[in-house]
Each structure stands twice: as C-alpha cells, then as structure tokens.
Coordinates of C-alpha atoms in Angstrom, one line a residue:
M197 CA 15.7 -3.5 -20.0
T198 CA 17.1 -6.9 -20.8
N199 CA 19.6 -6.4 -18.0
I200 CA 16.9 -6.5 -15.3
K201 CA 17.8 -9.1 -12.7
G202 CA 15.4 -8.1 -9.9
V203 CA 12.1 -6.4 -9.4
L204 CA 10.8 -4.2 -6.6
F205 CA 7.0 -3.7 -6.2
D206 CA 5.0 -1.1 -4.4
F207 CA 2.2 -2.5 -2.2
S208 CA -1.0 -0.5 -2.2
G209 CA -2.4 0.2 -5.7
T210 CA 0.3 -2.0 -7.2
L211 CA 0.1 -5.6 -5.8
L212 CA -3.1 -5.2 -3.8
R213 CA -5.9 -2.7 -3.4
I214 CA -7.7 -1.7 -0.2
E215 CA -11.4 -2.5 0.1
P216 CA -14.1 0.1 -0.6
A217 CA -14.8 2.6 2.2
E218 CA -18.3 1.2 2.8
S219 CA -17.2 -2.4 3.4
W220 CA -14.4 -1.0 5.6
L221 CA -16.9 0.9 7.7
R222 CA -19.3 -2.1 7.9
A223 CA -16.5 -4.3 9.2
A224 CA -15.6 -1.8 11.9
L225 CA -19.2 -1.5 12.9
A226 CA -19.4 -5.3 13.2
T227 CA -16.3 -5.4 15.4
C228 CA -17.7 -2.8 17.7
G229 CA -21.2 -4.2 17.7
T230 CA -22.6 -0.8 16.6
A231 CA -25.6 -0.4 14.3
M232 CA -26.2 2.2 11.7
A233 CA -28.9 2.4 9.0
D234 CA -27.8 1.6 5.5
A235 CA -28.3 5.2 4.3
E236 CA -26.2 6.5 7.2
I237 CA -23.4 4.0 6.5
A238 CA -23.3 5.1 2.9
R239 CA -23.1 8.8 3.9
A240 CA -20.5 8.2 6.5
A241 CA -18.4 6.0 4.2
A242 CA -18.4 8.7 1.5
A243 CA -17.4 11.4 4.1
L244 CA -14.6 9.2 5.4
E245 CA -13.3 8.7 1.9
R246 CA -13.4 12.5 1.2
A247 CA -11.5 13.0 4.5
G248 CA -8.8 10.6 3.3
A249 CA -9.3 8.5 6.4
L250 CA -8.9 5.1 4.6
P251 CA -5.2 4.4 4.1
G252 CA -4.4 3.2 0.6
A253 CA -7.5 4.9 -0.9
T254 CA -7.8 8.5 -1.9
S255 CA -5.8 11.4 -0.4
P256 CA -7.7 13.9 1.8
A257 CA -9.7 16.5 0.0
E258 CA -8.4 18.9 2.6
I259 CA -5.9 18.1 5.4
P260 CA -6.8 19.7 8.8
A261 CA -4.1 22.3 9.8
A262 CA -3.5 20.3 13.0
L263 CA -2.5 17.2 11.0
A264 CA -0.7 18.9 8.1
D265 CA 2.9 18.5 9.4
L266 CA 2.3 14.9 10.6
W267 CA 0.8 14.1 7.2
Q268 CA 4.1 14.8 5.5
I269 CA 6.0 12.3 7.7
R270 CA 3.2 9.8 8.4
D271 CA 5.0 6.9 6.8
R272 CA 8.2 7.3 8.9
D273 CA 6.7 6.1 12.2
A274 CA 3.9 3.8 13.2
R275 CA 2.6 6.2 15.8
H276 CA 2.5 9.1 13.3
H277 CA 0.6 6.9 10.8
R278 CA -2.1 5.9 13.3
A279 CA -2.4 9.4 14.7
V280 CA -2.9 10.9 11.2
Y281 CA -5.5 8.4 9.9
T282 CA -7.5 8.2 13.1
G283 CA -7.4 12.0 13.2
L284 CA -8.7 12.2 9.7
A285 CA -11.4 9.7 10.5
R286 CA -12.5 11.8 13.5
Q287 CA -13.4 14.6 11.1
V288 CA -16.5 12.4 10.4
P289 CA -19.0 12.0 13.3
L290 CA -19.6 8.3 14.1
P291 CA -21.9 6.8 16.8
D292 CA -19.2 5.1 18.8
P293 CA -15.8 6.6 19.6
A294 CA -14.3 3.1 19.5
L295 CA -15.0 3.0 15.8
Y296 CA -12.0 5.3 14.9
D297 CA -9.4 2.8 16.2
A298 CA -11.5 -0.1 14.9
L299 CA -11.4 1.4 11.4
Y300 CA -7.6 1.8 11.6
D301 CA -7.2 -1.8 12.8
R302 CA -9.4 -3.1 10.1
H303 CA -7.3 -1.7 7.3
M304 CA -4.3 -3.7 8.6
T305 CA -6.0 -7.1 8.1
A306 CA -5.7 -9.4 5.1
A307 CA -9.5 -9.3 4.7
A308 CA -9.3 -5.6 3.9
W309 CA -7.1 -6.1 0.9
Q310 CA -7.6 -7.8 -2.4
P311 CA -4.7 -8.7 -4.7
Y312 CA -4.8 -7.6 -8.3
P313 CA -5.8 -10.6 -10.5
D314 CA -2.3 -11.1 -12.0
A315 CA -0.3 -10.4 -8.9
A316 CA 0.2 -14.1 -7.8
E317 CA 0.8 -15.2 -11.4
V318 CA 3.5 -12.6 -12.1
L319 CA 5.3 -13.1 -8.7
A320 CA 5.2 -16.9 -9.1
E321 CA 6.7 -16.6 -12.6
L322 CA 9.5 -14.4 -11.5
H323 CA 10.2 -16.9 -8.7
R324 CA 10.2 -19.7 -11.2
R325 CA 12.7 -17.8 -13.3
G326 CA 15.0 -17.2 -10.4
T327 CA 14.5 -13.5 -10.6
R328 CA 14.9 -11.7 -7.2
A329 CA 11.8 -9.9 -6.1
G330 CA 10.9 -7.6 -3.3
L331 CA 8.5 -5.0 -2.0
V332 CA 9.1 -1.4 -1.0
S333 CA 6.3 0.5 0.6
N334 CA 5.6 3.8 2.3
I335 CA 3.5 2.5 5.2
G336 CA 3.2 2.8 8.9
W337 CA 2.5 -0.8 9.9
D338 CA 3.8 -4.3 9.2
L339 CA 2.1 -5.5 6.0
R340 CA 3.8 -9.0 6.0
P341 CA 0.8 -10.7 7.6
V342 CA -1.4 -9.3 4.7
L343 CA 1.0 -10.8 2.2
R344 CA 1.0 -14.1 4.0
G345 CA -2.8 -14.1 4.2
H346 CA -2.9 -13.9 0.4
G347 CA -0.1 -16.3 -0.2
L348 CA 2.2 -13.7 -1.8
D349 CA 5.0 -13.7 0.8
R350 CA 6.5 -16.9 -0.5
Y351 CA 7.5 -15.1 -3.7
L352 CA 9.2 -12.1 -2.2
D353 CA 12.9 -12.1 -1.1
V354 CA 12.8 -8.6 0.4
C355 CA 10.3 -6.5 2.2
V356 CA 11.4 -2.9 2.9
L357 CA 8.9 -0.8 4.8
S358 CA 9.4 3.0 5.3
Y359 CA 8.4 3.1 9.0
E360 CA 11.0 0.5 9.9
H361 CA 13.7 2.7 8.6
G362 CA 12.4 6.2 9.2
I363 CA 12.8 6.9 5.4
Q364 CA 10.0 7.2 2.9
K365 CA 9.9 7.2 -0.9
P366 CA 11.0 9.0 -3.0
D367 CA 14.1 9.2 -0.9
P368 CA 16.7 7.2 -2.9
Q369 CA 18.0 5.8 0.4
L370 CA 15.0 3.5 0.7
F371 CA 15.5 2.1 -2.7
A372 CA 19.2 1.7 -2.1
L373 CA 18.5 -0.3 0.9
A374 CA 16.1 -2.6 -1.0
C375 CA 18.7 -3.1 -3.8
R376 CA 21.3 -4.0 -1.3
E377 CA 19.0 -6.5 0.3
L378 CA 18.3 -8.0 -3.2
G379 CA 22.0 -8.2 -3.7
L380 CA 21.8 -6.3 -7.0
D381 CA 23.1 -3.1 -8.5
P382 CA 20.3 -0.6 -9.0
S383 CA 21.0 -0.6 -12.7
G384 CA 19.7 -4.2 -12.8
V385 CA 16.5 -3.5 -10.8
L386 CA 13.0 -2.6 -12.0
M387 CA 10.7 -0.6 -9.7
V388 CA 7.0 -1.1 -10.3
G389 CA 4.5 1.2 -8.7
D390 CA 1.4 3.4 -9.1
D391 CA 2.9 6.6 -7.8
R392 CA 5.1 8.3 -10.4
K393 CA 6.6 10.7 -7.9
A394 CA 7.2 8.3 -4.9
D395 CA 7.9 5.1 -6.8
G396 CA 9.5 6.8 -9.7
G397 CA 12.1 8.2 -7.3
A398 CA 13.9 4.9 -7.8
T399 CA 15.2 6.2 -11.1
A400 CA 17.4 8.7 -9.3
L401 CA 19.4 5.7 -8.1
G402 CA 19.6 4.2 -11.5
C403 CA 16.7 1.7 -11.3
S404 CA 14.2 1.3 -14.2
F405 CA 10.6 2.2 -13.5
L406 CA 7.3 0.7 -14.7
P407 CA 4.2 2.7 -13.7
V408 CA 0.9 0.9 -13.2
D409 CA -2.6 2.5 -12.7
H410 CA -4.2 2.5 -9.3
L411 CA -7.6 1.1 -10.3
P412 CA -10.1 -1.2 -8.8
V413 CA -9.0 -4.8 -9.2
D414 CA -11.8 -5.7 -11.6
R415 CA -10.6 -2.9 -13.9
R416 CA -6.9 -3.9 -14.0
P417 CA -6.7 -7.6 -14.7
D418 CA -3.3 -7.6 -16.3
G419 CA -1.5 -4.4 -15.4
L420 CA 1.5 -6.3 -13.9
R421 CA 2.1 -8.7 -16.8
P422 CA 4.4 -6.3 -18.7
V423 CA 6.9 -7.0 -16.0
L424 CA 7.5 -10.4 -17.4
D425 CA 8.3 -9.0 -20.8
L426 CA 10.9 -6.7 -19.3
V427 CA 12.8 -9.3 -17.2
G428 CA 15.2 -11.6 -18.9

C-alpha cells in the first residue's frame, strides 16, 4: 500500500465512539428536568440499548415491523434517521414523552462522543505529512460540530455524509464522491472503518481497506496507528 496518497475514515466506531446508554439517558433526563431512580435508569438504559435506540451503539435486537423499511434507508435522509431512532426509543416506556426527542438531540452533541485515544495523533500526523484525509459516514445529521468540538475538523479535508447525498455505504457512489473531493484516484486511497460490509464497500471502487474494531475507547488505544505505516 505504499501508493496510498489519501485516507478516508468512518466516524462512529472508528474515529469516535458514542457514550454508554446510561450516561446518554441521564443527560436527557437532566435536559428535561425529569427524575428517575438509579435502578430505573439502569433498567431503562439497558432496554434502550437492546432496542437499538442509541445511534452509533448496538443494532436493534429486533426491528419493529412498522420501522423495518425505514431502517434500511435511515441514513439517506435526516427525517428518516430521527423517525427511526425516536421510534425505536419509544419501544421503551419513559416517564416524560419529551425524553424521546431529548435522547435523539443528545446524541448529536460533542459531549456524547469520545475520540479514540490515537485519533487526534494519527490525523495530525497525516496532516503534517501532507496526506489528504477525509471522513465518509452513514449518518442522518451533520457531525461537523462534533468534530469541531473535539478539535478533529482541522485535520480533515473532506466530509462526505450519506444523508446529504441520499446515498449510503456500501454504495460505491459515496466513496467515489469522497475520492473526487480528495482529488485522488481510488487506487491511491485507503478506507478505514469498523464495518467490513459498509466501509469495505470501498474496495469495489479500487480503494484499499483497513478494518478496525468497534470497541470502547479504553480498550482500543492504538487501533488507528497502523494507518501511518500504510501511508507513504
């Protein structure tokens, strides 16, 4: 891979990881001024996680029939994305109806995300080397403020988000768009991501692919560092 001239990264599970479901729920409760006992919070958080209601965390154990079609295209449109995830959250009874939107809104904040320990270091080194870098994400909202909140935006030349183009990975069109914005032929681009199907779809275009594990940040301190060995 010595011909690699640019790197594209996935967002969730690759550069950053979403907070645990319990802290997510506690933040929404604080926003709404709603109280729940600690034991109730723990039970509700676990149920929300099983329901797949926290974007960027685990997929639903079971997708309700009414949401099944929308689930497949959730990352192509901001309204679809919100409808799916608030719908999944509503499978879990909560004391205040306002909590469902508050939960969704919380996950779009910088405070809800934590960069992997080596993310800034790797991005900064690519920038120092003059290597073009970008982000390609299946997502239904603008994650740029999250990147800015963690100081990562300064290292990225390109940000391609599925909902802004109505295309989602693994469709090669999304990767082709990102490569064009990088100004590079796909053969000179490395895609880095935690989803071997979605992110690995870049290989159909001729990109190289480096998989990483979607682990808690304290269990993956240096998963991104191999990128630096692959880029000339």
